[in-house]
C-alpha positions as a printed NumPy array, in Angstrom:
array([[ -3.548,  90.797, -28.406],
       [ -7.124,  89.187, -27.654],
       [ -5.063,  87.174, -25.098],
       [ -3.597,  90.134, -23.194],
       [ -6.908,  91.921, -23.335],
       [ -8.803,  88.992, -21.979],
       [ -6.697,  88.34 , -19.072],
       [ -6.229,  91.966, -18.14 ],
       [ -9.953,  92.602, -17.834],
       [ -9.826,  89.476, -15.016],
       [ -7.453,  91.16 , -13.25 ],
       [ -6.79 ,  94.718, -11.035],
       [ -4.056,  95.273, -13.814],
       [ -4.026,  97.401, -16.388],
       [ -3.618,  96.773, -20.482],
       [ -0.355,  98.557, -20.77 ],
       [  1.001,  96.625, -17.609],
       [  0.075,  93.143, -18.846],
       [  1.219,  93.59 , -22.303],
       [  4.531,  94.824, -20.83 ],
       [  4.519,  91.355, -18.829],
       [  3.916,  89.693, -21.795],
       [  6.144,  91.098, -23.879],
       [  9.135,  90.593, -21.727],
       [  8.671,  86.948, -21.252],
       [  8.293,  86.478, -24.762],
       [ 11.885,  88.254, -25.193],
       [ 13.557,  85.542, -23.518],
       [ 11.733,  82.731, -24.953],
       [  8.764,  82.109, -22.536],
       [  5.101,  81.764, -24.166],
       [  3.072,  83.328, -21.459],
       [ -0.112,  81.196, -20.771],
       [ -3.062,  82.131, -19.036],
       [ -2.334,  80.041, -15.752],
       [  0.864,  81.5  , -15.434],
       [ -0.183,  84.635, -15.648],
       [ -3.056,  84.122, -13.255],
       [ -0.446,  82.477, -10.783],
       [  1.47 ,  85.799, -10.876],
       [ -1.887,  87.641, -10.334],
       [ -2.698,  85.41 ,  -7.582],
       [ -0.019,  85.593,  -5.838],
       [  0.021,  89.319,  -6.071],
       [ -3.123,  89.68 ,  -4.694],
       [ -1.625,  88.875,  -1.405],
       [  0.138,  91.729,  -1.471],
       [ -0.732,  95.612,  -0.599],
       [  1.487,  96.729,  -3.551],
       [ -0.19 ,  93.828,  -6.288],
       [  1.415,  95.824,  -9.239],
       [  5.008,  96.045,  -7.89 ],
       [  4.588,  91.932,  -7.151],
       [  3.303,  91.422, -10.536],
       [  6.433,  92.781, -11.908],
       [  8.601,  91.22 ,  -9.787],
       [  7.552,  88.235, -10.752],
       [  7.679,  88.518, -14.215],
       [ 11.308,  89.795, -13.941],
       [ 12.495,  86.636, -11.956],
       [ 11.198,  84.355, -14.576],
       [ 12.387,  86.489, -17.183],
       [ 16.005,  86.63 , -15.372],
       [ 15.94 ,  82.695, -14.848],
       [ 15.241,  81.992, -18.088],
       [ 17.86 ,  84.391, -19.363],
       [ 20.156,  82.337, -16.929],
       [ 20.975,  85.824, -15.032],
       [ 18.636,  85.146, -11.803],
       [ 20.888,  85.661,  -8.67 ],
       [ 19.987,  86.627,  -5.046],
       [ 19.076,  90.121,  -5.588],
       [ 15.862,  88.766,  -7.904],
       [ 15.058,  86.437,  -4.912],
       [ 15.253,  89.101,  -2.212],
       [ 13.411,  91.508,  -4.088],
       [ 10.664,  89.148,  -4.098],
       [ 11.564,  88.637,  -0.367],
       [ 11.052,  92.518,  -0.11 ],
       [  7.419,  92.163,  -1.551],
       [  6.572,  89.811,   1.045],
       [  6.774,  86.556,  -0.901],
       [  9.188,  84.199,   0.951],
       [ 11.299,  82.993,  -1.892],
       [ 14.085,  81.663,  -0.23 ],
       [ 12.099,  80.119,   2.23 ],
       [ 10.08 ,  78.52 ,  -0.785],
       [ 13.475,  77.5  ,  -2.628],
       [ 14.203,  75.733,   0.574],
       [ 11.599,  73.818,   1.172],
       [ 10.32 ,  72.472,  -2.5  ],
       [ 13.177,  72.524,  -3.753],
       [ 16.301,  72.192,  -1.279],
       [ 17.745,  75.182,  -2.144],
       [ 19.63 ,  77.615,   0.207],
       [ 21.516,  80.85 ,  -0.404]])
């Protein structure tokens, strides 16, 4: 819990939101690190809907780990302003 509180104090997100993110990630076997959560927070900070982007990133990683990542999740990221399809194409040579 100390890890959650420390992280929440450095972001615009409430403790409840950060706690939920940690629980969601841990539920699929991902140990959320401060670095991972900071990347989510930094990415979200570029959007007008910071909480929505933060939650979308957590859901996308959660679904990916569970083996259920699909075009819907990638499109949700794109809808928040994150060019997910472009990133996948440029960095991993993956397309639709």
